[in-house]
PDB file of C-alpha atoms and ligand atoms in Angstrom:
ATOM      1  CA  MET A   1     -24.338   2.480 -36.854  1.00 91.00           C
ATOM      2  CA  ASP A   2     -25.016   2.689 -33.132  1.00 94.00           C
ATOM      3  CA  ASN A   3     -25.478   5.970 -31.271  1.00 94.00           C
ATOM      4  CA  ARG A   4     -25.208   4.517 -27.776  1.00 96.00           C
ATOM      5  CA  PRO A   5     -22.214   5.570 -25.624  1.00 97.00           C
ATOM      6  CA  ILE A   6     -19.008   3.617 -24.947  1.00 98.00           C
ATOM      7  CA  GLY A   7     -18.526   2.642 -21.284  1.00 98.00           C
ATOM      8  CA  PHE A   8     -15.174   3.037 -19.499  1.00 98.00           C
ATOM      9  CA  LEU A   9     -14.269   1.672 -16.085  1.00 98.00           C
ATOM     10  CA  ASP A  10     -11.304   2.173 -13.787  1.00 97.00           C
ATOM     11  CA  SER A  11     -10.486   2.015 -10.096  1.00 97.00           C
ATOM     12  CA  GLY A  12     -10.332   5.827 -10.143  1.00 96.00           C
ATOM     13  CA  VAL A  13      -9.071   8.638 -12.374  1.00 96.00           C
ATOM     14  CA  GLY A  14      -6.520   6.547 -14.315  1.00 96.00           C
ATOM     15  CA  GLY A  15      -8.931   5.585 -17.097  1.00 97.00           C
ATOM     16  CA  LEU A  16      -9.110   9.270 -18.017  1.00 96.00           C
ATOM     17  CA  THR A  17      -5.804   8.758 -19.817  1.00 95.00           C
ATOM     18  CA  VAL A  18      -7.680   6.414 -22.166  1.00 96.00           C
ATOM     19  CA  VAL A  19     -10.607   8.821 -22.442  1.00 97.00           C
ATOM     20  CA  ARG A  20      -8.324  11.720 -23.410  1.00 96.00           C
ATOM     21  CA  GLU A  21      -6.926   9.652 -26.241  1.00 95.00           C
ATOM     22  CA  LEU A  22     -10.423   8.574 -27.291  1.00 96.00           C
ATOM     23  CA  MET A  23     -11.573  12.197 -27.407  1.00 96.00           C
ATOM     24  CA  ARG A  24      -8.600  12.955 -29.665  1.00 94.00           C
ATOM     25  CA  GLN A  25      -8.922   9.973 -32.018  1.00 94.00           C
ATOM     26  CA  LEU A  26     -12.717   9.445 -32.010  1.00 94.00           C
ATOM     27  CA  PRO A  27     -14.179  12.837 -31.014  1.00 94.00           C
ATOM     28  CA  HIS A  28     -17.717  12.013 -32.126  1.00 94.00           C
ATOM     29  CA  GLU A  29     -18.153   9.040 -29.744  1.00 96.00           C
ATOM     30  CA  GLU A  30     -20.078   9.538 -26.481  1.00 96.00           C
ATOM     31  CA  ILE A  31     -18.594   8.416 -23.158  1.00 98.00           C
ATOM     32  CA  ILE A  32     -19.912   7.010 -19.889  1.00 98.00           C
ATOM     33  CA  TYR A  33     -17.129   6.734 -17.310  1.00 98.00           C
ATOM     34  CA  ILE A  34     -17.135   5.147 -13.880  1.00 98.00           C
ATOM     35  CA  GLY A  35     -14.172   5.496 -11.509  1.00 98.00           C
ATOM     36  CA  ASP A  36     -14.201   3.686  -8.177  1.00 98.00           C
ATOM     37  CA  SER A  37     -11.976   6.180  -6.326  1.00 96.00           C
ATOM     38  CA  ALA A  38     -13.619   5.346  -2.977  1.00 97.00           C
ATOM     39  CA  ARG A  39     -12.016   1.898  -3.157  1.00 97.00           C
ATOM     40  CA  ALA A  40      -8.798   2.738  -5.076  1.00 95.00           C
ATOM     41  CA  PRO A  41      -6.157   1.490  -5.250  1.00 95.00           C
ATOM     42  CA  TYR A  42      -7.270  -1.913  -6.502  1.00 96.00           C
ATOM     43  CA  GLY A  43      -3.695  -3.108  -7.077  1.00 93.00           C
ATOM     44  CA  PRO A  44      -2.866  -4.318  -3.537  1.00 93.00           C
ATOM     45  CA  ARG A  45      -6.254  -6.092  -3.092  1.00 95.00           C
ATOM     46  CA  PRO A  46      -6.885  -9.844  -3.482  1.00 96.00           C
ATOM     47  CA  ALA A  47      -7.914 -11.004  -6.959  1.00 96.00           C
ATOM     48  CA  GLU A  48     -11.396 -12.159  -5.903  1.00 97.00           C
ATOM     49  CA  GLN A  49     -12.187  -8.743  -4.429  1.00 98.00           C
ATOM     50  CA  ILE A  50     -10.958  -6.911  -7.532  1.00 97.00           C
ATOM     51  CA  LYS A  51     -13.097  -9.219  -9.654  1.00 98.00           C
ATOM     52  CA  ALA A  52     -16.190  -8.523  -7.525  1.00 98.00           C
ATOM     53  CA  TYR A  53     -15.623  -4.747  -7.681  1.00 98.00           C
ATOM     54  CA  THR A  54     -15.067  -4.922 -11.424  1.00 98.00           C
ATOM     55  CA  TRP A  55     -18.377  -6.729 -11.915  1.00 98.00           C
ATOM     56  CA  GLU A  56     -20.099  -3.936  -9.958  1.00 98.00           C
ATOM     57  CA  LEU A  57     -18.594  -1.375 -12.336  1.00 98.00           C
ATOM     58  CA  VAL A  58     -19.579  -3.462 -15.368  1.00 98.00           C
ATOM     59  CA  ASN A  59     -23.159  -3.836 -14.115  1.00 98.00           C
ATOM     60  CA  PHE A  60     -23.377  -0.087 -13.516  1.00 98.00           C
ATOM     61  CA  LEU A  61     -22.276   0.590 -17.093  1.00 98.00           C
ATOM     62  CA  LEU A  62     -24.808  -1.919 -18.415  1.00 98.00           C
ATOM     63  CA  THR A  63     -27.605   0.091 -16.743  1.00 98.00           C
ATOM     64  CA  LYS A  64     -26.492   2.993 -18.976  1.00 97.00           C
ATOM     65  CA  ASP A  65     -27.050   0.956 -22.152  1.00 97.00           C
ATOM     66  CA  VAL A  66     -23.485   1.131 -23.448  1.00 98.00           C
ATOM     67  CA  LYS A  67     -22.557  -0.462 -26.789  1.00 98.00           C
ATOM     68  CA  MET A  68     -19.048  -1.478 -25.708  1.00 98.00           C
ATOM     69  CA  ILE A  69     -17.105  -1.638 -22.430  1.00 98.00           C
ATOM     70  CA  VAL A  70     -13.471  -0.633 -22.150  1.00 98.00           C
ATOM     71  CA  PHE A  71     -11.510  -1.856 -19.146  1.00 98.00           C
ATOM     72  CA  ALA A  72      -9.433   1.311 -18.795  1.00 97.00           C
ATOM     73  CA  CYS A  73      -7.610  -0.396 -15.937  1.00 97.00           C
ATOM     74  CA  ASN A  74      -4.789  -2.922 -16.250  1.00 96.00           C
ATOM     75  CA  THR A  75      -5.489  -4.485 -12.858  1.00 96.00           C
ATOM     76  CA  ALA A  76      -9.132  -5.197 -13.728  1.00 97.00           C
ATOM     77  CA  THR A  77      -8.003  -6.450 -17.148  1.00 96.00           C
ATOM     78  CA  ALA A  78      -5.498  -8.823 -15.541  1.00 95.00           C
ATOM     79  CA  VAL A  79      -8.025 -10.461 -13.211  1.00 96.00           C
ATOM     80  CA  ALA A  80     -11.508 -10.045 -14.690  1.00 97.00           C
ATOM     81  CA  TRP A  81     -11.423  -9.272 -18.416  1.00 97.00           C
ATOM     82  CA  GLU A  82     -11.457 -12.888 -19.662  1.00 96.00           C
ATOM     83  CA  GLU A  83     -14.454 -13.747 -17.484  1.00 98.00           C
ATOM     84  CA  VAL A  84     -16.466 -10.598 -18.250  1.00 98.00           C
ATOM     85  CA  LYS A  85     -15.926 -10.710 -22.002  1.00 97.00           C
ATOM     86  CA  GLU A  86     -17.137 -14.319 -22.109  1.00 98.00           C
ATOM     87  CA  LYS A  87     -20.374 -13.389 -20.327  1.00 98.00           C
ATOM     88  CA  LEU A  88     -21.420 -10.187 -22.139  1.00 98.00           C
ATOM     89  CA  ASP A  89     -22.893  -9.920 -25.596  1.00 96.00           C
ATOM     90  CA  ILE A  90     -21.290  -6.534 -26.315  1.00 97.00           C
ATOM     91  CA  PRO A  91     -17.560  -6.106 -27.106  1.00 97.00           C
ATOM     92  CA  VAL A  92     -15.329  -5.784 -24.021  1.00 97.00           C
ATOM     93  CA  LEU A  93     -11.804  -4.452 -24.452  1.00 96.00           C
ATOM     94  CA  GLY A  94      -8.799  -4.550 -22.139  1.00 95.00           C
ATOM     95  CA  VAL A  95      -5.572  -2.542 -22.165  1.00 94.00           C
ATOM     96  CA  ILE A  96      -2.968  -5.294 -21.811  1.00 95.00           C
ATOM     97  CA  LEU A  97      -2.834  -6.837 -25.293  1.00 94.00           C
ATOM     98  CA  PRO A  98      -2.571  -3.474 -27.106  1.00 94.00           C
ATOM     99  CA  GLY A  99       0.233  -2.372 -24.725  1.00 95.00           C
ATOM    100  CA  SER A 100       2.124  -5.636 -25.233  1.00 96.00           C
ATOM    101  CA  SER A 101       1.974  -5.434 -29.040  1.00 96.00           C
ATOM    102  CA  ALA A 102       3.076  -1.801 -29.032  1.00 96.00           C
ATOM    103  CA  ALA A 103       6.102  -2.616 -26.853  1.00 97.00           C
ATOM    104  CA  ILE A 104       7.177  -5.431 -29.175  1.00 98.00           C
ATOM    105  CA  LYS A 105       6.966  -3.073 -32.147  1.00 96.00           C
ATOM    106  CA  SER A 106       8.870  -0.324 -30.359  1.00 96.00           C
ATOM    107  CA  THR A 107      11.798  -2.152 -28.763  1.00 97.00           C
ATOM    108  CA  VAL A 108      15.161  -2.108 -30.510  1.00 96.00           C
ATOM    109  CA  GLY A 109      17.206  -4.326 -28.202  1.00 97.00           C
ATOM    110  CA  GLY A 110      14.412  -6.607 -26.948  1.00 97.00           C
ATOM    111  CA  GLU A 111      14.701  -5.266 -23.388  1.00 98.00           C
ATOM    112  CA  ILE A 112      11.187  -4.408 -22.227  1.00 98.00           C
ATOM    113  CA  GLY A 113      10.262  -3.125 -18.774  1.00 98.00           C
ATOM    114  CA  VAL A 114       6.764  -3.231 -17.299  1.00 98.00           C
ATOM    115  CA  ILE A 115       5.672  -1.062 -14.396  1.00 98.00           C
ATOM    116  CA  ALA A 116       2.233  -1.695 -12.914  1.00 97.00           C
ATOM    117  CA  THR A 117       0.277  -2.307  -9.726  1.00 96.00           C
ATOM    118  CA  PRO A 118       1.171  -5.242  -7.437  1.00 96.00           C
ATOM    119  CA  MET A 119      -1.699  -7.389  -8.781  1.00 95.00           C
ATOM    120  CA  THR A 120      -0.851  -6.810 -12.453  1.00 96.00           C
ATOM    121  CA  ILE A 121       2.807  -7.657 -11.788  1.00 97.00           C
ATOM    122  CA  GLU A 122       1.900 -10.689  -9.684  1.00 96.00           C
ATOM    123  CA  SER A 123      -0.328 -12.008 -12.493  1.00 96.00           C
ATOM    124  CA  ASP A 124       2.711 -11.858 -14.843  1.00 97.00           C
ATOM    125  CA  ILE A 125       0.246 -11.226 -17.646  1.00 96.00           C
ATOM    126  CA  TYR A 126       2.390  -8.754 -19.631  1.00 97.00           C
ATOM    127  CA  LYS A 127       5.345 -11.126 -19.739  1.00 97.00           C
ATOM    128  CA  GLU A 128       3.039 -13.964 -20.752  1.00 97.00           C
ATOM    129  CA  LYS A 129       1.395 -11.987 -23.573  1.00 96.00           C
ATOM    130  CA  ILE A 130       4.674 -10.515 -24.826  1.00 97.00           C
ATOM    131  CA  ASN A 131       6.517 -13.832 -24.805  1.00 97.00           C
ATOM    132  CA  ARG A 132       3.630 -15.607 -26.500  1.00 97.00           C
ATOM    133  CA  LEU A 133       3.966 -13.164 -29.413  1.00 96.00           C
ATOM    134  CA  ALA A 134       7.760 -12.783 -29.227  1.00 97.00           C
ATOM    135  CA  PRO A 135       9.559 -15.416 -27.109  1.00 97.00           C
ATOM    136  CA  GLU A 136      12.960 -13.765 -27.594  1.00 97.00           C
ATOM    137  CA  MET A 137      11.984 -10.588 -25.703  1.00 97.00           C
ATOM    138  CA  ARG A 138      13.335 -10.138 -22.181  1.00 98.00           C
ATOM    139  CA  VAL A 139      10.745  -8.662 -19.845  1.00 98.00           C
ATOM    140  CA  GLN A 140      11.563  -7.088 -16.481  1.00 98.00           C
ATOM    141  CA  SER A 141       8.622  -6.245 -14.244  1.00 98.00           C
ATOM    142  CA  LEU A 142       8.369  -3.859 -11.331  1.00 98.00           C
ATOM    143  CA  ALA A 143       5.430  -3.152  -9.014  1.00 98.00           C
ATOM    144  CA  CYS A 144       4.959   0.526  -8.139  1.00 98.00           C
ATOM    145  CA  PRO A 145       2.386   0.510  -5.314  1.00 96.00           C
ATOM    146  CA  LYS A 146       2.987   4.145  -4.373  1.00 97.00           C
ATOM    147  CA  PHE A 147       2.122   5.662  -7.769  1.00 97.00           C
ATOM    148  CA  VAL A 148      -1.699   5.322  -7.805  1.00 96.00           C
ATOM    149  CA  PRO A 149      -2.180   7.077  -4.424  1.00 96.00           C
ATOM    150  CA  ILE A 150      -0.070  10.025  -5.681  1.00 97.00           C
ATOM    151  CA  VAL A 151      -2.303  10.390  -8.729  1.00 96.00           C
ATOM    152  CA  GLU A 152      -5.582   9.918  -6.853  1.00 95.00           C
ATOM    153  CA  SER A 153      -4.594  12.620  -4.351  1.00 96.00           C
ATOM    154  CA  ASN A 154      -3.622  15.007  -7.168  1.00 96.00           C
ATOM    155  CA  GLU A 155      -0.002  15.268  -6.017  1.00 97.00           C
ATOM    156  CA  THR A 156       1.684  14.527  -9.344  1.00 97.00           C
ATOM    157  CA  GLN A 157       3.362  17.956  -9.471  1.00 95.00           C
ATOM    158  CA  THR A 158       4.991  17.737  -6.047  1.00 97.00           C
ATOM    159  CA  SER A 159       8.587  17.056  -5.029  1.00 97.00           C
ATOM    160  CA  LEU A 160       7.325  14.030  -3.107  1.00 97.00           C
ATOM    161  CA  ALA A 161       6.065  12.562  -6.404  1.00 98.00           C
ATOM    162  CA  LYS A 162       9.507  13.094  -7.978  1.00 98.00           C
ATOM    163  CA  LYS A 163      11.239  11.439  -5.033  1.00 98.00           C
ATOM    164  CA  ILE A 164       8.943   8.415  -5.030  1.00 98.00           C
ATOM    165  CA  VAL A 165       9.181   7.879  -8.810  1.00 98.00           C
ATOM    166  CA  TYR A 166      12.976   8.283  -8.722  1.00 98.00           C
ATOM    167  CA  GLU A 167      13.405   5.791  -5.868  1.00 98.00           C
ATOM    168  CA  THR A 168      10.907   3.243  -7.192  1.00 98.00           C
ATOM    169  CA  LEU A 169      12.236   3.109 -10.759  1.00 98.00           C
ATOM    170  CA  ALA A 170      15.924   2.925  -9.789  1.00 98.00           C
ATOM    171  CA  PRO A 171      16.170  -0.872 -10.415  1.00 97.00           C
ATOM    172  CA  LEU A 172      15.105  -0.419 -14.069  1.00 98.00           C
ATOM    173  CA  VAL A 173      17.249   2.576 -15.018  1.00 98.00           C
ATOM    174  CA  GLY A 174      19.707   1.632 -17.772  1.00 97.00           C
ATOM    175  CA  LYS A 175      18.243  -1.882 -18.071  1.00 98.00           C
ATOM    176  CA  VAL A 176      15.439  -1.452 -20.644  1.00 98.00           C
ATOM    177  CA  ASP A 177      14.954   0.392 -23.945  1.00 98.00           C
ATOM    178  CA  THR A 178      11.144   0.332 -23.788  1.00 98.00           C
ATOM    179  CA  LEU A 179       8.957   0.761 -20.729  1.00 98.00           C
ATOM    180  CA  ILE A 180       5.268  -0.154 -20.614  1.00 98.00           C
ATOM    181  CA  LEU A 181       3.197   2.106 -18.370  1.00 98.00           C
ATOM    182  CA  GLY A 182       1.107  -0.881 -17.303  1.00 97.00           C
ATOM    183  CA  CYS A 183      -1.325   1.126 -15.210  1.00 97.00           C
ATOM    184  CA  THR A 184      -3.598   3.759 -16.674  1.00 97.00           C
ATOM    185  CA  HIS A 185      -2.809   6.137 -13.804  1.00 96.00           C
ATOM    186  CA  TYR A 186       0.878   6.322 -14.765  1.00 97.00           C
ATOM    187  CA  PRO A 187       0.639   8.607 -17.835  1.00 96.00           C
ATOM    188  CA  LEU A 188      -0.254  11.349 -15.331  1.00 96.00           C
ATOM    189  CA  LEU A 189       3.328  10.896 -14.033  1.00 97.00           C
ATOM    190  CA  ARG A 190       4.764  10.523 -17.514  1.00 97.00           C
ATOM    191  CA  SER A 191       7.178  13.468 -17.565  1.00 97.00           C
ATOM    192  CA  ILE A 192       8.756  12.443 -14.246  1.00 98.00           C
ATOM    193  CA  ILE A 193       9.014   8.814 -15.384  1.00 98.00           C
ATOM    194  CA  GLN A 194      10.660   9.919 -18.657  1.00 98.00           C
ATOM    195  CA  ASN A 195      13.143  12.110 -16.764  1.00 98.00           C
ATOM    196  CA  VAL A 196      14.107   9.266 -14.470  1.00 98.00           C
ATOM    197  CA  MET A 197      14.403   6.633 -17.231  1.00 98.00           C
ATOM    198  CA  GLY A 198      16.197   8.939 -19.687  1.00 98.00           C
ATOM    199  CA  PRO A 199      15.153  10.295 -23.100  1.00 98.00           C
ATOM    200  CA  GLN A 200      16.337   7.183 -24.964  1.00 97.00           C
ATOM    201  CA  VAL A 201      13.699   4.964 -23.297  1.00 98.00           C
ATOM    202  CA  LYS A 202      10.438   4.664 -25.233  1.00 98.00           C
ATOM    203  CA  LEU A 203       7.389   4.844 -22.946  1.00 98.00           C
ATOM    204  CA  ILE A 204       4.332   2.814 -23.973  1.00 97.00           C
ATOM    205  CA  ASP A 205       0.964   4.105 -22.794  1.00 94.00           C
ATOM    206  CA  SER A 206      -1.175   0.953 -22.703  1.00 88.00           C
ATOM    207  CA  GLY A 207      -4.395   2.954 -22.536  1.00 86.00           C
ATOM    208  CA  ALA A 208      -3.641   5.124 -25.539  1.00 88.00           C
ATOM    209  CA  GLU A 209      -2.689   2.031 -27.524  1.00 91.00           C
ATOM    210  CA  CYS A 210      -6.073   0.504 -26.725  1.00 94.00           C
ATOM    211  CA  VAL A 211      -7.927   3.351 -28.478  1.00 95.00           C
ATOM    212  CA  ARG A 212      -6.660   2.058 -31.829  1.00 93.00           C
ATOM    213  CA  ASP A 213      -8.338  -1.273 -30.974  1.00 94.00           C
ATOM    214  CA  ILE A 214     -11.574   0.498 -30.006  1.00 97.00           C
ATOM    215  CA  SER A 215     -11.617   2.090 -33.422  1.00 96.00           C
ATOM    216  CA  VAL A 216     -11.013  -1.261 -35.164  1.00 95.00           C
ATOM    217  CA  LEU A 217     -13.845  -2.927 -33.228  1.00 95.00           C
ATOM    218  CA  LEU A 218     -16.286  -0.074 -33.913  1.00 97.00           C
ATOM    219  CA  ASN A 219     -15.563  -0.522 -37.602  1.00 96.00           C
ATOM    220  CA  TYR A 220     -15.659  -4.310 -37.486  1.00 96.00           C
ATOM    221  CA  PHE A 221     -19.051  -4.462 -35.769  1.00 95.00           C
ATOM    222  CA  GLU A 222     -20.280  -1.387 -37.679  1.00 96.00           C
ATOM    223  CA  ILE A 223     -21.269   0.350 -34.450  1.00 96.00           C
ATOM    224  CA  ASN A 224     -19.705   3.759 -35.000  1.00 95.00           C
ATOM    225  CA  ARG A 225     -21.826   6.695 -33.937  1.00 95.00           C
ATOM    226  CA  SER A 226     -23.634   8.118 -36.943  1.00 89.00           C
ATOM    227  CA  ARG A 227     -24.754  11.519 -35.661  1.00 70.00           C
ATOM    228  CA  GLN A 228     -21.446  13.289 -36.053  1.00 67.00           C
ATOM    229  CA  GLY A 229     -21.545  16.951 -35.133  1.00 69.00           C
ATOM    230  CA  ASP A 230     -24.350  16.847 -32.536  1.00 80.00           C
ATOM    231  CA  VAL A 231     -23.774  17.782 -28.866  1.00 87.00           C
ATOM    232  CA  LEU A 232     -22.394  14.855 -26.888  1.00 93.00           C
ATOM    233  CA  ASN A 233     -23.612  14.136 -23.396  1.00 94.00           C
ATOM    234  CA  HIS A 234     -20.496  12.631 -21.784  1.00 97.00           C
ATOM    235  CA  GLN A 235     -21.201  11.422 -18.259  1.00 98.00           C
ATOM    236  CA  PHE A 236     -18.605  10.850 -15.562  1.00 98.00           C
ATOM    237  CA  TYR A 237     -19.373   9.021 -12.327  1.00 98.00           C
ATOM    238  CA  THR A 238     -17.236   8.515  -9.251  1.00 98.00           C
ATOM    239  CA  THR A 239     -17.809   6.569  -6.044  1.00 98.00           C
ATOM    240  CA  ALA A 240     -15.873   9.262  -4.111  1.00 97.00           C
ATOM    241  CA  SER A 241     -15.914  13.079  -4.208  1.00 96.00           C
ATOM    242  CA  PRO A 242     -17.150  14.549  -7.534  1.00 98.00           C
ATOM    243  CA  LEU A 243     -15.194  17.748  -6.825  1.00 97.00           C
ATOM    244  CA  ALA A 244     -11.868  15.975  -6.404  1.00 96.00           C
ATOM    245  CA  PHE A 245     -12.540  13.905  -9.538  1.00 97.00           C
ATOM    246  CA  LYS A 246     -13.569  16.999 -11.516  1.00 97.00           C
ATOM    247  CA  GLU A 247     -10.417  18.889 -10.602  1.00 96.00           C
ATOM    248  CA  ILE A 248      -8.102  16.141 -11.864  1.00 95.00           C
ATOM    249  CA  ALA A 249     -10.305  15.288 -14.866  1.00 97.00           C
ATOM    250  CA  GLU A 250     -10.752  18.835 -16.164  1.00 97.00           C
ATOM    251  CA  ALA A 251      -7.027  19.570 -15.915  1.00 95.00           C
ATOM    252  CA  TRP A 252      -6.199  16.345 -17.729  1.00 94.00           C
ATOM    253  CA  LEU A 253      -8.922  16.514 -20.393  1.00 96.00           C
ATOM    254  CA  GLY A 254      -8.669  20.276 -20.913  1.00 97.00           C
ATOM    255  CA  ARG A 255     -12.438  20.781 -20.859  1.00 96.00           C
ATOM    256  CA  ASP A 256     -15.328  21.217 -18.452  1.00 96.00           C
ATOM    257  CA  ILE A 257     -17.169  18.043 -17.539  1.00 96.00           C
ATOM    258  CA  ARG A 258     -20.170  17.000 -15.453  1.00 95.00           C
ATOM    259  CA  VAL A 259     -19.370  14.569 -12.627  1.00 98.00           C
ATOM    260  CA  GLU A 260     -21.864  12.769 -10.427  1.00 98.00           C
ATOM    261  CA  HIS A 261     -21.399  10.722  -7.305  1.00 98.00           C
ATOM    262  CA  VAL A 262     -22.694   7.158  -7.396  1.00 98.00           C
ATOM    263  CA  GLU A 263     -22.994   4.461  -4.724  1.00 96.00           C
ATOM    264  CA  LEU A 264     -22.389   0.954  -6.016  1.00 93.00           C
TER     265      LEU A 264
HETATM  266  N1  DGL B   1      -5.628   2.360 -13.279  1.00 65.83           N
HETATM  267  C1  DGL B   1      -5.481   1.069 -12.642  1.00 65.83           C
HETATM  268  C2  DGL B   1      -4.618   0.162 -13.505  1.00 65.83           C
HETATM  269  O1  DGL B   1      -4.455   0.441 -14.675  1.00 65.83           O
HETATM  270  C3  DGL B   1      -4.978   1.264 -11.255  1.00 65.83           C
HETATM  271  C4  DGL B   1      -5.367   0.150 -10.362  1.00 65.83           C
HETATM  272  C5  DGL B   1      -5.303   0.481  -8.902  1.00 65.83           C
HETATM  273  O2  DGL B   1      -6.226   1.129  -8.429  1.00 65.83           O
HETATM  274  O3  DGL B   1      -4.372   0.027  -8.229  1.00 65.83           O
HETATM  275  O4  DGL B   1      -4.137  -0.850 -13.076  1.00 65.83           O
END
């Protein structure tokens, strides 16, 4: 048993899609979240810079004495997860393997699409992981650089968002039966993405899939929280405006939260 919190990192508000799922599946676990909205999006940045930023987020979480770190960001997972998990002596989880396995299980015709940030697509990591497990799968990848800014500026309900999603996804429509949302920001655009792709396409939320793995690791290392039923002190930190973060987070999580600004 271990009553310390679980740490989550993301370039901004996207990791909240993982947190929402964690609150649903493991409601007694305590959360420390850091979102680097001041420097989002990470996706168009060079790999070395993303790695350096990710280490800053990891080091911040370590000052909070977390028992596990979840990379609630595909881009950080693609470039820094291997290195960070080798160096830390607590479990470190990424979102890419769980999303890949879920897509393999879900596809009927073996036609899998991946949408993600430019860096995640450039790394080709989803295709690599999927084809290592299932070489017969065909994987089509598409970078969607305009999606994260829409989410960070809380414009997901606008007609501009619909137009951008419609135009960006056009090359994949009718070509895949399963689509991995390979960026944790994208579930906030889920209903528009589903409308554009059509109801027959199964959407895979890589972040939500990763919560099943969190649960397995908590059990494996016997570090579940023991004090079930006590008041949890979830803490959310952002490098940008706490008010802007709070507005998106409270709407998405359906509860009031405390958000603090932090300089890294
Ligand atoms: N949520 C991050 C991801 O899953 C977005 C990265 C970005 O800021 O571009 O990749």
